[in-house]
mmCIF file of C-alpha atoms and ligand atoms in Angstrom:
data_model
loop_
_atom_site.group_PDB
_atom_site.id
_atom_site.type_symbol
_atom_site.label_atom_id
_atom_site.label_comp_id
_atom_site.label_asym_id
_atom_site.label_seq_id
_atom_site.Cartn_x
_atom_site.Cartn_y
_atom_site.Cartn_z
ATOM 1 C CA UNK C 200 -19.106 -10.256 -12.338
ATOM 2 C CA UNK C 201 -15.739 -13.014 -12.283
ATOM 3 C CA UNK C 202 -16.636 -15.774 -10.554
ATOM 4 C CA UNK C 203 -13.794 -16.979 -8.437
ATOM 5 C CA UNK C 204 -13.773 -20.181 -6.552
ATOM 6 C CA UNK C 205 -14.147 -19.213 -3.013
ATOM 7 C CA UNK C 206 -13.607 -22.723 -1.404
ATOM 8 C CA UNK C 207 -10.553 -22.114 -0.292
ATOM 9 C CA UNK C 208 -10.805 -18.400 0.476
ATOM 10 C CA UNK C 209 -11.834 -17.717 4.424
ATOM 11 C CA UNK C 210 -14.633 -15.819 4.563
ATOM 12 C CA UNK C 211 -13.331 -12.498 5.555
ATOM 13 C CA UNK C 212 -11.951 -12.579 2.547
ATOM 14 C CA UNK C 213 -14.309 -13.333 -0.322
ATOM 15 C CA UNK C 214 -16.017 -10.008 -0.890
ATOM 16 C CA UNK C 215 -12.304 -8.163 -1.567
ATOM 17 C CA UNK C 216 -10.832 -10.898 -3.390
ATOM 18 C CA UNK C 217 -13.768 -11.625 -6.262
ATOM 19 C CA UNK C 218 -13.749 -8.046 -5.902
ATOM 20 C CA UNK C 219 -10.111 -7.823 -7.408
ATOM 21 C CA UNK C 220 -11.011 -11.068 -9.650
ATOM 22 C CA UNK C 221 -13.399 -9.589 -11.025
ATOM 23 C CA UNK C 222 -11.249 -6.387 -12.005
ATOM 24 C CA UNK C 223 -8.419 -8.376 -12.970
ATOM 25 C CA UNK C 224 -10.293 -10.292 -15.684
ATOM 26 C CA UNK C 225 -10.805 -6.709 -16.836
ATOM 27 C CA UNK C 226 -7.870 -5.947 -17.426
ATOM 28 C CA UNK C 227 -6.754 -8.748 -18.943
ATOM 29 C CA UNK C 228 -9.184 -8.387 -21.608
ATOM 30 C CA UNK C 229 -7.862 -5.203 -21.953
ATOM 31 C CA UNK C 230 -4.289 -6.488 -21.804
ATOM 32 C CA UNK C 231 -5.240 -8.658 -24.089
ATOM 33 C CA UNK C 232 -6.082 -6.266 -27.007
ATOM 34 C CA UNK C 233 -3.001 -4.752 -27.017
ATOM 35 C CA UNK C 234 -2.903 -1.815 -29.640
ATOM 36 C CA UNK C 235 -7.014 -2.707 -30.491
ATOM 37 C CA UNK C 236 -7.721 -1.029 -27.022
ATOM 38 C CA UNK C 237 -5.346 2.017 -28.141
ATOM 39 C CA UNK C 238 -2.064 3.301 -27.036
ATOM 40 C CA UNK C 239 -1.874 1.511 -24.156
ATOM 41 C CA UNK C 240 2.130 2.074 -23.248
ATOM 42 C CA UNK C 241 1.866 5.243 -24.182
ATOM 43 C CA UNK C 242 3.617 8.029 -21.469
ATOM 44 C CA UNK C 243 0.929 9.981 -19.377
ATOM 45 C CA UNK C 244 2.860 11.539 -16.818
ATOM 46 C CA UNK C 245 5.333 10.686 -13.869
ATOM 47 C CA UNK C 246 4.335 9.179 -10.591
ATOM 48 C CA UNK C 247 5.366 9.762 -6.887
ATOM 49 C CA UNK C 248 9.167 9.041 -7.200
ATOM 50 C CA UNK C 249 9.562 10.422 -11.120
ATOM 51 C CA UNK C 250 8.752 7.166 -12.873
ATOM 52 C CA UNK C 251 7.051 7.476 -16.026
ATOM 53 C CA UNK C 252 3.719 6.539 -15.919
ATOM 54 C CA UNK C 253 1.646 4.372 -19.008
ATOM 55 C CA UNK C 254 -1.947 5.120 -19.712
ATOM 56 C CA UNK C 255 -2.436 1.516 -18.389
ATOM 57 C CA UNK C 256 -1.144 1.961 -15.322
ATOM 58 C CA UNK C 257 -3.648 4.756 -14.446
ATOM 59 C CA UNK C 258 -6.725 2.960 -15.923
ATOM 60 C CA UNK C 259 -5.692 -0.216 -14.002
ATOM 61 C CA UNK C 260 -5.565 1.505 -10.771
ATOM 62 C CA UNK C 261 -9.269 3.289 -11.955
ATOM 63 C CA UNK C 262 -10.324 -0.076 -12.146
ATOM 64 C CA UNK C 263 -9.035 -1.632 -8.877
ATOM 65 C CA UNK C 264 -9.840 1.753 -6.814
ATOM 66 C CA UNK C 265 -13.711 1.215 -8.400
ATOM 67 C CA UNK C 266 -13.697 -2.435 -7.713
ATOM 68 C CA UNK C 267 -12.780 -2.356 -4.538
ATOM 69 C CA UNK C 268 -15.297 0.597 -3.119
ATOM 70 C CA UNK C 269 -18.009 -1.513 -2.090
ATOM 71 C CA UNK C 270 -15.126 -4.701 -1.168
ATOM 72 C CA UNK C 271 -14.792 -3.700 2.759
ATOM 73 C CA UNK C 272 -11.668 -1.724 1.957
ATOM 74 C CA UNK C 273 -10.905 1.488 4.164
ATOM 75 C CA UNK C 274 -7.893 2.453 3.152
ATOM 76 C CA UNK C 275 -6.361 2.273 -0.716
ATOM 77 C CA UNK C 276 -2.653 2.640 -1.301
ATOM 78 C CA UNK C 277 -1.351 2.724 -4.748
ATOM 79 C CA UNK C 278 1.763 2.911 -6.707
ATOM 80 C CA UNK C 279 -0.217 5.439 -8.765
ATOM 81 C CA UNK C 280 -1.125 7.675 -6.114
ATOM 82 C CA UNK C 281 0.913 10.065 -4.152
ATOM 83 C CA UNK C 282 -1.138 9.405 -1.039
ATOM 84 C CA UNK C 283 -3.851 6.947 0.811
ATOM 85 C CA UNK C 284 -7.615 6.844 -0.406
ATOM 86 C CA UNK C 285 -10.033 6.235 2.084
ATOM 87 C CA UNK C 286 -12.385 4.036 0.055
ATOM 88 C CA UNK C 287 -15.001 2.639 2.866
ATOM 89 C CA UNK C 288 -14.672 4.840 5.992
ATOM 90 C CA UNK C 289 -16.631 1.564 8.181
ATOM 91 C CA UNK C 290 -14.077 -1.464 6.039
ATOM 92 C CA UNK C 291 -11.760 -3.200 8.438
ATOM 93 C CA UNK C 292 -9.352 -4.083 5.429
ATOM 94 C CA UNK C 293 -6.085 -1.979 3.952
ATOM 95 C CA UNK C 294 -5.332 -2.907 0.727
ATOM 96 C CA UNK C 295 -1.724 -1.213 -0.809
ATOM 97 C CA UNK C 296 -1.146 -1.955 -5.075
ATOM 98 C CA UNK C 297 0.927 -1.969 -7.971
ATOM 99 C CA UNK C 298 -1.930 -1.891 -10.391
ATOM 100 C CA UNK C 299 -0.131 -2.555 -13.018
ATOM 101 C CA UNK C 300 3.349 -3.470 -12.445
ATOM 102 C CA UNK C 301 6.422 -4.032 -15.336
ATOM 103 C CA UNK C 302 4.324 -1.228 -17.571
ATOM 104 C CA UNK C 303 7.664 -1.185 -19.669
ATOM 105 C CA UNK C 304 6.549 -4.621 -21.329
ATOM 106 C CA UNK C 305 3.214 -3.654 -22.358
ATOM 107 C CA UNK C 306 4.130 -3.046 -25.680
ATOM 108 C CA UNK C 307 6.409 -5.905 -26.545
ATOM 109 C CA UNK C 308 3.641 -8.402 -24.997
ATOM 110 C CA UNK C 309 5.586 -9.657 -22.254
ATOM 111 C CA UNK C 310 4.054 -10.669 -18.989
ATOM 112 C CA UNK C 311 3.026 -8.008 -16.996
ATOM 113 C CA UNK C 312 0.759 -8.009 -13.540
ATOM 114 C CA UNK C 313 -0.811 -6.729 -10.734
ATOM 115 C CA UNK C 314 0.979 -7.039 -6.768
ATOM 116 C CA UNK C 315 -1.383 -6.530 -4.157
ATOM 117 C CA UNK C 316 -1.366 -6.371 -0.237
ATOM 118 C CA UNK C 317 -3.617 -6.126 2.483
ATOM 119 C CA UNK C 318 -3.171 -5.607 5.958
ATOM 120 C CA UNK C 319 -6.003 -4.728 9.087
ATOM 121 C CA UNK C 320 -7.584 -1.249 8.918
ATOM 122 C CA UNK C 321 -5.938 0.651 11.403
ATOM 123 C CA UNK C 322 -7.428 4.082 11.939
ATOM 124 C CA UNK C 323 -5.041 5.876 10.029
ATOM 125 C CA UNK C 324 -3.789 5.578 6.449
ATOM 126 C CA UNK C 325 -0.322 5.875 7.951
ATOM 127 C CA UNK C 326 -0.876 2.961 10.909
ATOM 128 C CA UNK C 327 -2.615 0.980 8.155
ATOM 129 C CA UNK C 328 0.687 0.534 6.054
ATOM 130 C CA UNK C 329 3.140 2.117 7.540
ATOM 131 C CA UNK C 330 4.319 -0.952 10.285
ATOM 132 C CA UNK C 331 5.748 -4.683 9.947
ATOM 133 C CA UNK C 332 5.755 -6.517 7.048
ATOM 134 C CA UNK C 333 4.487 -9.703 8.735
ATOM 135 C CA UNK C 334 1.028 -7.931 9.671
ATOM 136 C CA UNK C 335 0.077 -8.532 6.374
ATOM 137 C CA UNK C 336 -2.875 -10.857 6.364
ATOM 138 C CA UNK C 337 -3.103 -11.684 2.610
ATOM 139 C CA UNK C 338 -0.808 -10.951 -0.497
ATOM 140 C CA UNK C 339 -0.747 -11.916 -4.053
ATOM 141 C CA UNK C 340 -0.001 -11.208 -7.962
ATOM 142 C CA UNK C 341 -2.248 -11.220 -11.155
ATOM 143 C CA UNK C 342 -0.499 -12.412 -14.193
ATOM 144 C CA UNK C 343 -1.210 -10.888 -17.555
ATOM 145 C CA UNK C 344 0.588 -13.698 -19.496
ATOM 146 C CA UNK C 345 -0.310 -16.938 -21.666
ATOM 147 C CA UNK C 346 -2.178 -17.613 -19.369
ATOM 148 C CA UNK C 347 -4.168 -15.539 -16.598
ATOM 149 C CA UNK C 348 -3.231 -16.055 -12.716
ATOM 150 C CA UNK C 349 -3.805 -15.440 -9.719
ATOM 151 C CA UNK C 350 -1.555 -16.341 -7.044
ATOM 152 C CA UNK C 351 -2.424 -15.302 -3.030
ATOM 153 C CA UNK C 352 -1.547 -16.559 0.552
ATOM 154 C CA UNK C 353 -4.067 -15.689 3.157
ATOM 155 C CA UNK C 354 -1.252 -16.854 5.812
ATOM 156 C CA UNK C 355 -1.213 -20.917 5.699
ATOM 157 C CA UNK C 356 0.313 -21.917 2.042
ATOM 158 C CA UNK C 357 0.236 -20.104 -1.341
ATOM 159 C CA UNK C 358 -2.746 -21.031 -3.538
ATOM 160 C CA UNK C 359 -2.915 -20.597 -7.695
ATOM 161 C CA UNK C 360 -5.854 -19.612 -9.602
ATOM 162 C CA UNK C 361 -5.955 -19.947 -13.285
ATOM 163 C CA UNK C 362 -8.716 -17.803 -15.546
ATOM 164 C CA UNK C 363 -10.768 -19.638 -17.462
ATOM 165 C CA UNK C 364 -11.085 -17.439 -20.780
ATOM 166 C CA UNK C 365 -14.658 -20.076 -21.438
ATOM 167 C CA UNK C 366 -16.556 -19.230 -18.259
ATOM 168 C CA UNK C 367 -14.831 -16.423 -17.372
ATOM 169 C CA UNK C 368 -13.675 -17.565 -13.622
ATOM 170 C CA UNK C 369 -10.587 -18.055 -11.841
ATOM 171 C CA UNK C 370 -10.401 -21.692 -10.641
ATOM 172 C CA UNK C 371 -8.196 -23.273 -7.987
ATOM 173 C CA UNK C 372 -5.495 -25.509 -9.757
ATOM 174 C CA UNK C 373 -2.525 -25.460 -6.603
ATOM 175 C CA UNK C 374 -3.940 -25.172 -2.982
ATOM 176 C CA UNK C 375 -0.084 -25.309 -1.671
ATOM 177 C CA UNK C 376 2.665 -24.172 -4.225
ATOM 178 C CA UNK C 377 5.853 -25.425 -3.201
ATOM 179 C CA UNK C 378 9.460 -23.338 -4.249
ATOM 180 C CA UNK C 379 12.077 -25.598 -4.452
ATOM 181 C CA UNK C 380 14.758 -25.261 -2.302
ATOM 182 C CA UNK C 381 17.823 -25.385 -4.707
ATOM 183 C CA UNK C 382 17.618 -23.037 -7.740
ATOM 184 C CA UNK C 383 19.013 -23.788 -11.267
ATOM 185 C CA UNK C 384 18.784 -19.935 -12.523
ATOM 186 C CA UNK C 385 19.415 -16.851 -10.738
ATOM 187 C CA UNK C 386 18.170 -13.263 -12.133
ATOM 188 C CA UNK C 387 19.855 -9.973 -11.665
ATOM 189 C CA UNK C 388 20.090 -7.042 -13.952
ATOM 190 C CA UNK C 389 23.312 -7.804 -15.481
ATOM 191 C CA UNK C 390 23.581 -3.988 -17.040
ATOM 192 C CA UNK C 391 24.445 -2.548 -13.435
ATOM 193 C CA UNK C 392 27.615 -4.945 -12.649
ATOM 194 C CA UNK C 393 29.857 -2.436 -11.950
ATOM 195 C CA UNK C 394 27.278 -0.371 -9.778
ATOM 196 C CA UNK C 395 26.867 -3.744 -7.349
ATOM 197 C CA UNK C 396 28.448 -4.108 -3.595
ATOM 198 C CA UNK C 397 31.069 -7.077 -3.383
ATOM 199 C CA UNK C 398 28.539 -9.666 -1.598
ATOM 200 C CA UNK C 399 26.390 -9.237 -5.226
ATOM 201 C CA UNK C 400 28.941 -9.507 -7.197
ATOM 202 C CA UNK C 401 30.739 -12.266 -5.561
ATOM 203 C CA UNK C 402 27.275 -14.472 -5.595
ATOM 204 C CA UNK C 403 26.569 -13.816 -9.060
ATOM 205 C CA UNK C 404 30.673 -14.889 -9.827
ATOM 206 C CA UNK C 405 29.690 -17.721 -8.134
ATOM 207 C CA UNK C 406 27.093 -18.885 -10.111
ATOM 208 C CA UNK C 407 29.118 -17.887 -13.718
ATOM 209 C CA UNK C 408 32.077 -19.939 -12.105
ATOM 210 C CA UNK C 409 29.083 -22.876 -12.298
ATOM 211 C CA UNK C 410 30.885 -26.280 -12.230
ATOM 212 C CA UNK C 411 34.431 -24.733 -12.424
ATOM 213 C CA UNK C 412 33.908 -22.855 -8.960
ATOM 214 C CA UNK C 413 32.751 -23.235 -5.309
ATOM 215 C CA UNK C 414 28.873 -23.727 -6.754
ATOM 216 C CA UNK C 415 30.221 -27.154 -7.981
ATOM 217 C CA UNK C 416 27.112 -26.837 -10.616
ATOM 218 C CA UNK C 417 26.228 -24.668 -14.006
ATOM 219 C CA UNK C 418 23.208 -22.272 -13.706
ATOM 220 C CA UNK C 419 21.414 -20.747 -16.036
ATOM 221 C CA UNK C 420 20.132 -16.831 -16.393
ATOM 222 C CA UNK C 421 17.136 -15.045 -16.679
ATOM 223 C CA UNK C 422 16.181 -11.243 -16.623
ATOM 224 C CA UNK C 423 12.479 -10.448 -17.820
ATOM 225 C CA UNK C 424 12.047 -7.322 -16.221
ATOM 226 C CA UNK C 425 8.864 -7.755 -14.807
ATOM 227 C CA UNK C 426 8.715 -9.034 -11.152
ATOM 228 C CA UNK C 427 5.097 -10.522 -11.472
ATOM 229 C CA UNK C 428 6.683 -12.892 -13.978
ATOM 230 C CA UNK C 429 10.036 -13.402 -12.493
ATOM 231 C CA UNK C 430 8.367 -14.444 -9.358
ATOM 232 C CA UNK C 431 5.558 -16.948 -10.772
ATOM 233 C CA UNK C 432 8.309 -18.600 -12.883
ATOM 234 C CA UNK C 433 10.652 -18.621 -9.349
ATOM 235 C CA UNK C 434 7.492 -20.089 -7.614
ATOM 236 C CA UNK C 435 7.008 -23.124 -9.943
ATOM 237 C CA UNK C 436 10.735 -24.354 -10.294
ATOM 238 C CA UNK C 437 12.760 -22.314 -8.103
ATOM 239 C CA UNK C 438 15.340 -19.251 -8.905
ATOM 240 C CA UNK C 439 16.763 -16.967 -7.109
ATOM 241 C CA UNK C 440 16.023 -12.836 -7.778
ATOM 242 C CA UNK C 441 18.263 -9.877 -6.558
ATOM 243 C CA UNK C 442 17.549 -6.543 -6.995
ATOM 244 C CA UNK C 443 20.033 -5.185 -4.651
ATOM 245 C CA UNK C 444 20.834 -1.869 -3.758
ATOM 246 C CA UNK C 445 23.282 -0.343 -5.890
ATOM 247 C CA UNK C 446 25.343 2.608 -6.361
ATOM 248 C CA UNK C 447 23.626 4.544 -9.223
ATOM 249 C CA UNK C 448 21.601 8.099 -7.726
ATOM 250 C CA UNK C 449 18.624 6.741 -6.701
ATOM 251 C CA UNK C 450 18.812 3.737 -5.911
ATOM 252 C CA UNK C 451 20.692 3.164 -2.613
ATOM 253 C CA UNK C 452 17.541 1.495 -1.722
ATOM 254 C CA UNK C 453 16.986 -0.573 -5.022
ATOM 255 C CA UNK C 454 14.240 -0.580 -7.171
ATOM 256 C CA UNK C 455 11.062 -2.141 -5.676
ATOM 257 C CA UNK C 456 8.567 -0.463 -3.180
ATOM 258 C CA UNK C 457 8.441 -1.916 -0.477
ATOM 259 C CA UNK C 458 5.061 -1.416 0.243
ATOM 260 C CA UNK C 459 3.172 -2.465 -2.405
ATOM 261 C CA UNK C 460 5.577 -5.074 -4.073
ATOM 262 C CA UNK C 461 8.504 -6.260 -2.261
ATOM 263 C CA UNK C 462 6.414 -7.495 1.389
ATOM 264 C CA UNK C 463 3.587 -8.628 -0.967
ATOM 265 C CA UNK C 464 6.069 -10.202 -3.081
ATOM 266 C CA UNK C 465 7.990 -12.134 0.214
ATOM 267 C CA UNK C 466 4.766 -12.867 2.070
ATOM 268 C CA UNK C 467 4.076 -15.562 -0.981
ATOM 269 C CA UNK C 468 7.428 -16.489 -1.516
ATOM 270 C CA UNK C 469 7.695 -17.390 2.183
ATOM 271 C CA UNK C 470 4.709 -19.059 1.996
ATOM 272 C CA UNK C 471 5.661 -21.409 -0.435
ATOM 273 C CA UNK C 472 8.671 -22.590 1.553
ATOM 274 C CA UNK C 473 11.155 -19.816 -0.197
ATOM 275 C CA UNK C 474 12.834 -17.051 1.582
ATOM 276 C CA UNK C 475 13.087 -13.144 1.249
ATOM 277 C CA UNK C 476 15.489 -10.470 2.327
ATOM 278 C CA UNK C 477 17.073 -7.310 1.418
ATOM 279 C CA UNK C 478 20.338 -8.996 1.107
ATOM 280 C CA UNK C 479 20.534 -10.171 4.886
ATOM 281 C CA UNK C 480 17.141 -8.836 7.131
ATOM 282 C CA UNK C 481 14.133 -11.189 6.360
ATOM 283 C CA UNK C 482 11.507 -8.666 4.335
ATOM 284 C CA UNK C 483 8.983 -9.802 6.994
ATOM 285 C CA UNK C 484 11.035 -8.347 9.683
ATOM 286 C CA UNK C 485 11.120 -5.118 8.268
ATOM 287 C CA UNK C 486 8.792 -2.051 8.727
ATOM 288 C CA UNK C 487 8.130 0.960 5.796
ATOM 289 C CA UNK C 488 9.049 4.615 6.943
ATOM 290 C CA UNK C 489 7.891 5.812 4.064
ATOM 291 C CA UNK C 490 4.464 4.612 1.512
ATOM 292 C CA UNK C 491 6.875 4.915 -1.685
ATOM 293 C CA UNK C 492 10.336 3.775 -0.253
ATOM 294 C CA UNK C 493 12.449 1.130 -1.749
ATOM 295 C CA UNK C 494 14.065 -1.709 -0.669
ATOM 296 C CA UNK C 495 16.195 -3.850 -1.835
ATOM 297 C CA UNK C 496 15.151 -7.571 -2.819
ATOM 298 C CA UNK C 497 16.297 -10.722 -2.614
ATOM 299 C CA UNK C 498 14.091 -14.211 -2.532
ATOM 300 C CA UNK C 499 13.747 -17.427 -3.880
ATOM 301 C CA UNK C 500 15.028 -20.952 -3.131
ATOM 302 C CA UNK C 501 16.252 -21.271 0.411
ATOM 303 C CA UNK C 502 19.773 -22.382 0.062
ATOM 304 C CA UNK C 503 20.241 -19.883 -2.535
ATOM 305 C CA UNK C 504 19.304 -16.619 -0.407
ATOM 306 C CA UNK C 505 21.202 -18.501 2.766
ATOM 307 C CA UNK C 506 24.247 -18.245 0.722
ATOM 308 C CA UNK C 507 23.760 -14.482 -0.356
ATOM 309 C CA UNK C 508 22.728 -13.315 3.043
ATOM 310 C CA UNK C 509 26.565 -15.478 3.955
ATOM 311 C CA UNK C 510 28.254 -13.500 1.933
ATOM 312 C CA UNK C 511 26.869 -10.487 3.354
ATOM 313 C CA UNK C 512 28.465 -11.327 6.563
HETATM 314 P P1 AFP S 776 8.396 -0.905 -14.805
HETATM 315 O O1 AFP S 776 7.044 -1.034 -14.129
HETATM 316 O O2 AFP S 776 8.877 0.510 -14.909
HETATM 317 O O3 AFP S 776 8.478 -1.677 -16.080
HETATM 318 O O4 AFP S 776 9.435 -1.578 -13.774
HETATM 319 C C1 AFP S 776 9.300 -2.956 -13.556
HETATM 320 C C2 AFP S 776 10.061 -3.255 -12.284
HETATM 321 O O5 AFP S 776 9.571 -2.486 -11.234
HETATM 322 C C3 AFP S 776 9.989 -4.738 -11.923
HETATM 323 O O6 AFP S 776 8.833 -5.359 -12.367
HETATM 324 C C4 AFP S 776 11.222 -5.312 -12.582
HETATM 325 O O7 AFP S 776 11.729 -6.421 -11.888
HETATM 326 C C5 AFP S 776 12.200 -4.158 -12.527
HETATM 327 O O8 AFP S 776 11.429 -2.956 -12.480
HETATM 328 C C6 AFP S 776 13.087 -4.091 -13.742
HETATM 329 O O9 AFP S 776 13.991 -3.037 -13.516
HETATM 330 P P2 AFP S 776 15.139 -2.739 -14.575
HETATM 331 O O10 AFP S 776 14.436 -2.123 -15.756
HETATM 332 O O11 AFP S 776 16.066 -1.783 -13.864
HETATM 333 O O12 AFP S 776 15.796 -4.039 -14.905
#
């Protein structure tokens, strides 16, 4: 078993969340070994909406669906899964997943991590996730990176947990991450420029224009390609992130799942003093049709997602 500091968890939510400790540590030894453990990134199959699926990605979500049997959890909703698991038919907790998300990085050892939610039990799989955003009661991320995190909100501030690789336990080193409000780096997926709707493309000519242009100030650019560690780095010094809808087949509604990653994903960024949208709507706002739909994203520093949502009229 993980030990996880549990001083600043309320108690409702200590048995699920050393419960998801305990199988992240897992997997980041497994991370961790890299090729030792096998081929890790190798293709296994396709997933709900056609994505290609990594043996890693199915073994993580083994590992969180097992964990989290005997963790109070009723229902279990995972980006690996076409449909809800009933896990604990008496637990008064939802819990929706990426197990394993940015599985395109495993093999070039870039961060990669786990984006979890969890909501009330309703009585059906569908009421359970399937409704507002802001019902969420807890969110967070697992990084698999230099170091291994943990950050969650359980509603009043965003806490960070680091694991300690000597005793084996994630310990409390931020009880109230703060994003700053001003960003000196934005990230987009440069690539799909001329796929992007005029309000994208006129914020991101914005912040080229740096000094020279209405900004007034340079910024720099980042694209890592995994949202786990675009966020964490976006959480500690600021940023902003877009991935907007765009006009390739397929994604009219972006990239990220709403579900599972983008309301997680806005919960702690609002939490921290940041804001989320999907270009104008705050994420919270917003309720899934669908367990596998899209949306598109945009968070980060305040001003910066002001200004986008602005120029979105
Ligand atoms: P994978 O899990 O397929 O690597 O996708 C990762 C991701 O969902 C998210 O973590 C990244 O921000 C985004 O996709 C990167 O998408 P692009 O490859 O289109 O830049």
């Amino acid at each position: 078993m993980t030990a996880l500091d549990t001083s600043q968890i309320p108690a409702r939510f200590q048995t699920v969340m050393t419960s998801l400790a305990t199988a992240g540590a897992q997997l980041a030894g497994l991370v961790a070994k890299g090729p030792l453990a096998g081929a890790l990134g190798a293709g296994v199959g396709e997933n709900t909406d056609g994505d290609q699926q990594k043996a890693l990605d199915v073994m993580a979500d083994e590992m969180f669906a097992e964990a989290l049997k005997t963790a109070g959890v009723r229902h279990y909703a995972s980006e690996e899964q076409d449909s809800v698991v009933t896990l604990d038919p008496t637990g008064d907790l939802a819990l929706a997943i990426d197990p394993l998300d940015g599985s395109s990085n495993i093999d070039v050892n870039v961060t990669i991590g786990t984006i979890f939610s969890i909501l009330p039990a309703a009585d059906t799989p569908e009421a359970s996730f399937l409704r507002p955003a802001a019902d969420q009661v807890a969110a967070g991320y697992i990084a698999f990176g230099p170091q291994c995190l943990m950050a969650v909100t359980f509603g009043d501030g965003t806490q960070l947990y680091v694991l300690d690789p000597d005793t084996n336990s994630f310990v409390l080193v931020e009880s109230r991450m703060s994003l700053p409000t001003s960003a000196k780096e934005f990230s987009i997926n440069s690539s799909n420029r001329r796929h992007w709707t005029k309000p994208v493309l006129a914020y991101v000519e914005e912040n080229e224009a740096g000094e020279t242009g209405a900004k007034g100030k340079n910024m720099n650019f980042r694209w890592v390609g995994s949202l786990v560690a675009e966020t964490h780095r976006i959480l500690t010094r600021g940023g902003t992130f877009l991935y907007p809808s765009d006009a390739r087949p397929k994604y009219e509604n972006g990239r990220l799942r709403m579900v599972y990653e983008v309301a997680p994903m806005a919960f702690l960024v609002e939490q921290a003093g940041g804001k989320a949208t999907d270009g104008k709507a705050p994420i919270l706002s917003l309720t899934a049709a669908e367990l596998h739909e899209r949306r598109p994203f945009v968070f980060g520093s305040s001003e910066e997602v002001d200004r986008i949502a602005e120029l979105h009229g």
